[in-house]
CSV table of C-alpha atoms and ligand atoms in Angstrom, one decimal:
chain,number,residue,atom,x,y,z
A,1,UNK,CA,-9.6,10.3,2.1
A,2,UNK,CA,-5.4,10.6,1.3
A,3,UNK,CA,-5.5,7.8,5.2
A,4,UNK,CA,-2.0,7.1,5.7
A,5,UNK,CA,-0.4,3.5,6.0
A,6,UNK,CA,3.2,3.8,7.2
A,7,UNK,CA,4.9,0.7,6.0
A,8,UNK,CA,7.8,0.0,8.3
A,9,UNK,CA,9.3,-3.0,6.6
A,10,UNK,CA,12.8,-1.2,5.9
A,11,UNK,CA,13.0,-0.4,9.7
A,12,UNK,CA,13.5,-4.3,9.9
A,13,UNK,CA,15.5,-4.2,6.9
A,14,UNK,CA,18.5,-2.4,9.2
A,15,UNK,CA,17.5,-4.8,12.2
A,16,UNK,CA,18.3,-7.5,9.7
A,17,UNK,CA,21.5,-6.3,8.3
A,18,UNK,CA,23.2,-7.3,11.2
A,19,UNK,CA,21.2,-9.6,12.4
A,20,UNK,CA,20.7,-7.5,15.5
A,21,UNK,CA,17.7,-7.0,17.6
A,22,UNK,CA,17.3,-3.5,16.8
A,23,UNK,CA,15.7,-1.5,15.5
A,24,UNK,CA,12.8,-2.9,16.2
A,25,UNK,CA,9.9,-2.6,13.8
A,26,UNK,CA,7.5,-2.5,17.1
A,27,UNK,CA,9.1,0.7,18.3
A,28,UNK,CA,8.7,2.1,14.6
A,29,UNK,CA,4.8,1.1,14.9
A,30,UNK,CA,4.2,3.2,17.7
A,31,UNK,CA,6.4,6.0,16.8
A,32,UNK,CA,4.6,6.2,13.5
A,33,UNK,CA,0.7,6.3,15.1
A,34,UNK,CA,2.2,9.1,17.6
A,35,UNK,CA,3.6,10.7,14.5
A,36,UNK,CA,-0.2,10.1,13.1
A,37,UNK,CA,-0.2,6.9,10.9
A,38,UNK,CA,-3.8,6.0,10.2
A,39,UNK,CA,-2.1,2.3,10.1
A,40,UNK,CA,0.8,0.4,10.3
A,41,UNK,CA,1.7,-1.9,7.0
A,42,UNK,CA,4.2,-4.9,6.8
A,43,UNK,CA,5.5,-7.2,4.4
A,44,UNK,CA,5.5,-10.6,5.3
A,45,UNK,CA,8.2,-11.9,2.5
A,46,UNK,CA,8.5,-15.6,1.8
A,47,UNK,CA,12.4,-15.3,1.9
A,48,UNK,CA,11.4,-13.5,5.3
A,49,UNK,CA,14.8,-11.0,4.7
A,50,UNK,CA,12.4,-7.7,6.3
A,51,UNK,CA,9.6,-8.8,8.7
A,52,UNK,CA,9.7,-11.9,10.9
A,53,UNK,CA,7.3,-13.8,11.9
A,54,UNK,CA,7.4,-12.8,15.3
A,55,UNK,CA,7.2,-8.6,14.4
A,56,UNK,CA,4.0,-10.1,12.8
A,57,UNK,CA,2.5,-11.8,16.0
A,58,UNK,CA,3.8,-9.1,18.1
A,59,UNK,CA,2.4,-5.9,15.5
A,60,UNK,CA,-1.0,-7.4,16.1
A,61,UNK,CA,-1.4,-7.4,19.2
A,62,UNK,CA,0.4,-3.7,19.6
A,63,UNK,CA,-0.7,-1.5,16.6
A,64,UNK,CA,-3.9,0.7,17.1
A,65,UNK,CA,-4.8,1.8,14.7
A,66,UNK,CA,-5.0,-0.8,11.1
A,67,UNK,CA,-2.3,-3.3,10.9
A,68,UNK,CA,-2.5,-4.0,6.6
A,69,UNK,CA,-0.5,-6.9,5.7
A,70,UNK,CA,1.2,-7.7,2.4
A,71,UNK,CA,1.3,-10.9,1.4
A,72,UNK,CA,2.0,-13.5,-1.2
A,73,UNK,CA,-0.7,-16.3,-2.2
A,74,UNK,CA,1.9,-18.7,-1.4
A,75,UNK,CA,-0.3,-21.5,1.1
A,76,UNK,CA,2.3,-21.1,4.1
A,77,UNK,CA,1.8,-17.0,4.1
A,78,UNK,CA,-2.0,-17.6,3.7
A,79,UNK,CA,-2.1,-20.1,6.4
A,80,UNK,CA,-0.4,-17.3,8.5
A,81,UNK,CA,-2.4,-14.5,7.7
A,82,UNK,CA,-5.6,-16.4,8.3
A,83,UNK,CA,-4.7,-17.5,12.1
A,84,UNK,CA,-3.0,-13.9,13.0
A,85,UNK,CA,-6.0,-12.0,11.6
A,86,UNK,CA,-4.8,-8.8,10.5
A,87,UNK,CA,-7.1,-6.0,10.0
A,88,UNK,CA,-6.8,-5.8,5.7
A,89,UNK,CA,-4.9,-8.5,3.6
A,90,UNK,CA,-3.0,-6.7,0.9
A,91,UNK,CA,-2.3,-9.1,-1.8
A,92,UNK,CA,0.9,-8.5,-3.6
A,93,UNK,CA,3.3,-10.5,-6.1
A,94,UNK,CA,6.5,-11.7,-4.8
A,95,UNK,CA,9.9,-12.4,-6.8
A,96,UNK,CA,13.0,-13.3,-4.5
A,97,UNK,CA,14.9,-11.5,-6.7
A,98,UNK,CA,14.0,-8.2,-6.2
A,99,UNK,CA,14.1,-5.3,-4.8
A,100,UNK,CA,10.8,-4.4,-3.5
A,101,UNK,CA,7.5,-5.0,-5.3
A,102,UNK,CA,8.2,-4.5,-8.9
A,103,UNK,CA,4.7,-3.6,-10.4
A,104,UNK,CA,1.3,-5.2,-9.9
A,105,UNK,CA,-0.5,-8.2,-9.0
A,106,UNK,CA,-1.9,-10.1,-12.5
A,107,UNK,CA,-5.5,-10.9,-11.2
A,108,UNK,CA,-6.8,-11.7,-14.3
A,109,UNK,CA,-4.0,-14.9,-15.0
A,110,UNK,CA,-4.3,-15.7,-11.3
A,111,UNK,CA,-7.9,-15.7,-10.7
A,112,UNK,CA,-8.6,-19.4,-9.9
A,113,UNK,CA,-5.9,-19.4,-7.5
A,114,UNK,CA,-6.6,-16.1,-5.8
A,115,UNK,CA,-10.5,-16.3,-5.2
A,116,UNK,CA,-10.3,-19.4,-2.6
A,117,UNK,CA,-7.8,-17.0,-0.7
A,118,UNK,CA,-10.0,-14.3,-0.4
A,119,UNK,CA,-12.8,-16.2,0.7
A,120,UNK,CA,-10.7,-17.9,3.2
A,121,UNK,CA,-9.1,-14.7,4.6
A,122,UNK,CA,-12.8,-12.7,4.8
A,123,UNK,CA,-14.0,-15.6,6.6
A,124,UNK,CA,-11.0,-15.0,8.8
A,125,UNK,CA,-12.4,-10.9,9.5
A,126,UNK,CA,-9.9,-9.5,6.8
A,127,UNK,CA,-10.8,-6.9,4.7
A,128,UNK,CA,-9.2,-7.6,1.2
A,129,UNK,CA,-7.1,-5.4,-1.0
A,130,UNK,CA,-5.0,-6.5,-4.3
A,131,UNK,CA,-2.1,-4.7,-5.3
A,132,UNK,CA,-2.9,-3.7,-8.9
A,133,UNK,CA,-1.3,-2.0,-12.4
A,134,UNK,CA,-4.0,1.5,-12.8
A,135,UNK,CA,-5.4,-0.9,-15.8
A,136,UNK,CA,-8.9,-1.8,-16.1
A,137,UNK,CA,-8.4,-5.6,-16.9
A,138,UNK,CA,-7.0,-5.9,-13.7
A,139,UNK,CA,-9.5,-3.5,-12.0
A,140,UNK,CA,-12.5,-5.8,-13.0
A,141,UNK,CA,-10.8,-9.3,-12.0
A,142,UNK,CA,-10.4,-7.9,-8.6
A,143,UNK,CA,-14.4,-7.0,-8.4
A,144,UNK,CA,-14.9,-10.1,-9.9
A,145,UNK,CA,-12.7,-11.9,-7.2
A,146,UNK,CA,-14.2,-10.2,-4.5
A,147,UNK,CA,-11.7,-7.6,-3.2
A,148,UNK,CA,-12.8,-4.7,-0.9
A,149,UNK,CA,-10.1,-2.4,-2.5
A,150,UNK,CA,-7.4,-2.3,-4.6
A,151,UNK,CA,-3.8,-0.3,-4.0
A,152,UNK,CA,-2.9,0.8,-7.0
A,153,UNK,CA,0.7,0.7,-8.3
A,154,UNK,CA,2.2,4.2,-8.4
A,155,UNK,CA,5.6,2.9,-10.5
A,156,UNK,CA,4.7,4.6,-13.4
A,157,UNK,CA,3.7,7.8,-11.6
A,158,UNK,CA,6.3,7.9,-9.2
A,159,UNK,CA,9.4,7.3,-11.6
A,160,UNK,CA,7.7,9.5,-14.7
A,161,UNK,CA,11.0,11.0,-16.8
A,162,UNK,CA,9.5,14.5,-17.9
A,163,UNK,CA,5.8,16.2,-17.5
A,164,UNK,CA,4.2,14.3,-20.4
A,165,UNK,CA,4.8,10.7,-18.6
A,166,UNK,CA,3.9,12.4,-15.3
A,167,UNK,CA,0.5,13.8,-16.7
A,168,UNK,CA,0.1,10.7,-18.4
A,169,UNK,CA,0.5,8.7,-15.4
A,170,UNK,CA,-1.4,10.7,-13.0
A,171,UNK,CA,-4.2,10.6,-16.3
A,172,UNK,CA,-4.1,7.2,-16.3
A,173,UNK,CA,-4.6,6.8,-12.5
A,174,UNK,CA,-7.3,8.4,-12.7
A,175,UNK,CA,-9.5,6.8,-15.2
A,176,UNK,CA,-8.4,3.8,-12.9
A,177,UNK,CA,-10.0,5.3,-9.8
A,178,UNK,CA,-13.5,5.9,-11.7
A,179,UNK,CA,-13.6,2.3,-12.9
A,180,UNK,CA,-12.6,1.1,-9.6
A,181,UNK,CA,-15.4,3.4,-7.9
A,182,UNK,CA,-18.2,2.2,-10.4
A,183,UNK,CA,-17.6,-1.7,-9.7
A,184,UNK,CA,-17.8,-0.7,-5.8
A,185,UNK,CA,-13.9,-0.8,-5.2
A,186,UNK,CA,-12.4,1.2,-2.0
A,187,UNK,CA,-9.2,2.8,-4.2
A,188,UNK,CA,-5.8,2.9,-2.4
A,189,UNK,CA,-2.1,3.8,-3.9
A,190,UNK,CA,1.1,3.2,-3.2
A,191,UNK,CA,5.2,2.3,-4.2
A,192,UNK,CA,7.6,5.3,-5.2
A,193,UNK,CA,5.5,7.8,-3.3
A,194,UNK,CA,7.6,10.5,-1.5
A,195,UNK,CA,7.3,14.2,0.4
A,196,UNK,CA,8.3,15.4,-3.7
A,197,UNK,CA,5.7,13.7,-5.4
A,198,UNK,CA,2.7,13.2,-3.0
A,199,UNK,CA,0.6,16.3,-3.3
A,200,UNK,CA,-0.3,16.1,-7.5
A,201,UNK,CA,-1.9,12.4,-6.6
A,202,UNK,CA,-3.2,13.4,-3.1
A,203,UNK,CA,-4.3,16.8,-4.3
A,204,UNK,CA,-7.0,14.1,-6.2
A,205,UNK,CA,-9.1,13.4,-3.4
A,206,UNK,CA,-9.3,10.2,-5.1
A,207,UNK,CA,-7.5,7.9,-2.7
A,208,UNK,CA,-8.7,6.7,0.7
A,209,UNK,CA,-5.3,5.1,1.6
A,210,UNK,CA,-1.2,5.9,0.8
A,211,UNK,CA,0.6,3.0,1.9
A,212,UNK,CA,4.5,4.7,1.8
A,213,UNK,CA,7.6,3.6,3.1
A,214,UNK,CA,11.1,3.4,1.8
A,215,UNK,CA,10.7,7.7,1.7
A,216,UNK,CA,9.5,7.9,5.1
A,217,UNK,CA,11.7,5.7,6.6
A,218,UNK,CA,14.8,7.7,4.9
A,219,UNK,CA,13.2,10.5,6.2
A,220,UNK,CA,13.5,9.6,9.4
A,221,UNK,CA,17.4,8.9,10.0
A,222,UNK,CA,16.9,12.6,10.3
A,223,UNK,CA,14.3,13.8,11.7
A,224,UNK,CA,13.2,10.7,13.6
A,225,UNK,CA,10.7,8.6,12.7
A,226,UNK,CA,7.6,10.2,14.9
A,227,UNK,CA,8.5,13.9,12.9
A,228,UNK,CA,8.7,12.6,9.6
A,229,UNK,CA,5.5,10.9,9.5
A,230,UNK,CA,3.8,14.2,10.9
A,231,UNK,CA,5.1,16.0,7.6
A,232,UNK,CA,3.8,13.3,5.2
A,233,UNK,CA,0.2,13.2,6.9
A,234,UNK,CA,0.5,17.3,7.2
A,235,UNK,CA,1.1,17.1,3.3
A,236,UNK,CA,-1.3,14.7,2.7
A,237,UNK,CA,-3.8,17.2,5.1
A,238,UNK,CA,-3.2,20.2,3.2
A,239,UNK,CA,-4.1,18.1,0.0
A,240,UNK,CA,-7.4,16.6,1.1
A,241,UNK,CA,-8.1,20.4,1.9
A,242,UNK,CA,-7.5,21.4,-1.3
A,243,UNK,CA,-9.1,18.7,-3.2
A,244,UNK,CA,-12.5,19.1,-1.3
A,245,UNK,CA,-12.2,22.9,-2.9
A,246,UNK,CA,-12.0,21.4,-6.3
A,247,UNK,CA,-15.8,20.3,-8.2
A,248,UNK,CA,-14.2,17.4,-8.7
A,249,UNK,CA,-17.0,15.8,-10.8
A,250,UNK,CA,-18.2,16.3,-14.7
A,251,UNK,CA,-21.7,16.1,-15.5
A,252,UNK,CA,-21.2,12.9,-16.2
A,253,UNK,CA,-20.1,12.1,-12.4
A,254,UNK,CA,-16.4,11.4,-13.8
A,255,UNK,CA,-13.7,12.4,-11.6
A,256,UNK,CA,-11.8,16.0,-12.8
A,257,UNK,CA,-7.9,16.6,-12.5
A,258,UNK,CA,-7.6,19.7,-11.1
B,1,PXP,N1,2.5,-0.7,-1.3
B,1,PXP,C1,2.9,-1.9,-1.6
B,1,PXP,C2,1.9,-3.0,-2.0
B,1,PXP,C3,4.3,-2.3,-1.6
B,1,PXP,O1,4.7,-3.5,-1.9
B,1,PXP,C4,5.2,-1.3,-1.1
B,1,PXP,C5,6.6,-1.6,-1.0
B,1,PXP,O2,6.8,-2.5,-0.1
B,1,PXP,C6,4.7,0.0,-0.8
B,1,PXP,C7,3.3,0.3,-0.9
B,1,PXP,C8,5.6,1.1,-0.3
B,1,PXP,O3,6.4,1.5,-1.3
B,1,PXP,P1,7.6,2.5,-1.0
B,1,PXP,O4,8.5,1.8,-0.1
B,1,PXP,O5,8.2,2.7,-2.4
B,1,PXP,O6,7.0,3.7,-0.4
């Protein structure tokens, strides 16, 4: 439980700004697993304006501890991701447009086109994770497509106005973890997470993997990188703690907010 994924793609986001050779997202890898990072995640964009192609090659032969790649379904990123062999496959949507991942994956319209990718990248060693809206639609295509886990978007969570959206959000993220759990789903979270808003979700005990970045990485122009991934996992500690204190189940074997 509350496993942390460091993503380090906005380390590469300051290499690319000048077009520099540093910082280099390979340094960022190792100072993250010193700092404690149960993995390292990337973004592999299309566009490739983050992660090259050679941090890639280069973050799978040096990470140690679980390299989790996001990815489009586009064929060339596929054909990528099946010869470098990265430990999980997180399937994501990708618009050139924005930002960073603006919501969820839609499984259910993009189920013909997603399934031959997952056989394809599980056949490859891959485990499989889709990047998914806390909706249960989307929760059964991804069992039905074959997905080990799913990450579940934390927009709605993260960038909640006033308590009612925020209780509503963290409801509805629950319910989502309980129908992920009963069709045999690994549940992980992630987008908007930072040191503010991470221990009501992580306090759940509901989520085996955090995949944050953009708040770590800010983090870090001050404290370095190593030190500000020590605090997130020592928050994300003190909430597993707490959660395992919590009966966290109903009679009915439903997850409990605490
Ligand atoms: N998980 C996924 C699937 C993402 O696309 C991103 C953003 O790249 C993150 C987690 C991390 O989000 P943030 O940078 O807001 O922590």
């Amino acid at each position: 439980m509350n496993k942390l994924g460091v993503n380090i793609d906005h380390v590469a986001t300051v290499r690319q700004a000048r077009g520099a050779d540093e910082p280099d997202p390979v340094w960022a890898a190792v100072q993250a697993e010193l700092g404690g990072a149960d993995g390292i995640t990337i973004h592999l964009r299309e566009d490739r304006r983050h992660i090259t192609d050679r941090d890639a090659e280069l973050l799978k032969q040096t990470v140690a501890s679980k390299l989790n790649l996001e990815m489009a379904i586009a064929p060339e990123i596929v054909k990528i991701a099946v010869r470098l062999k990265p430990d999980q496959c997180t399937l994501v949507p990708e618009r050139r447009q924005e930002l960073t991942t603006e919501g969820g994956l839609n499984v259910t319209r993009l189920k013909r086109r997603i399934k031959p990718v997952v056989t394809r990248l599980r056949r490859a060693g891959c485990l499989l994770s889709a990047f998914i809206e806390p909706d249960e639609t989307q929760l059964r295509a991804s069992a039905e497509c074959g997905f080990d886990a799913v990450e579940l978007w934390t927009g709605e969570y993260a960038h909640a106005k006033d308590d009612a959206a925020f209780s509503q959000a963290l409801d509805r993220l629950v319910r989502a973890v309980e129908t992920g759990w009963k069709l045999g789903l690994d549940v992980h979270a992630g987008h908007g997470l930072t040191y503010r808003n991470i221990e009501p979700i992580a306090e759940l005990g509901a989520f085996s993997e955090f995949n944050i970045g953009h708040s770590i990485v800010a983090r870090a122009m001050f404290s370095g990188l190593r030190e500000a991934v020590r605090e997130m996992k020592d928050l994300l500690n003190g909430a597993a703690q707490r959660a395992a204190a919590y009966d966290l189940r109903d009679e009915q074997g439903d997850l409990v907010m605490p």
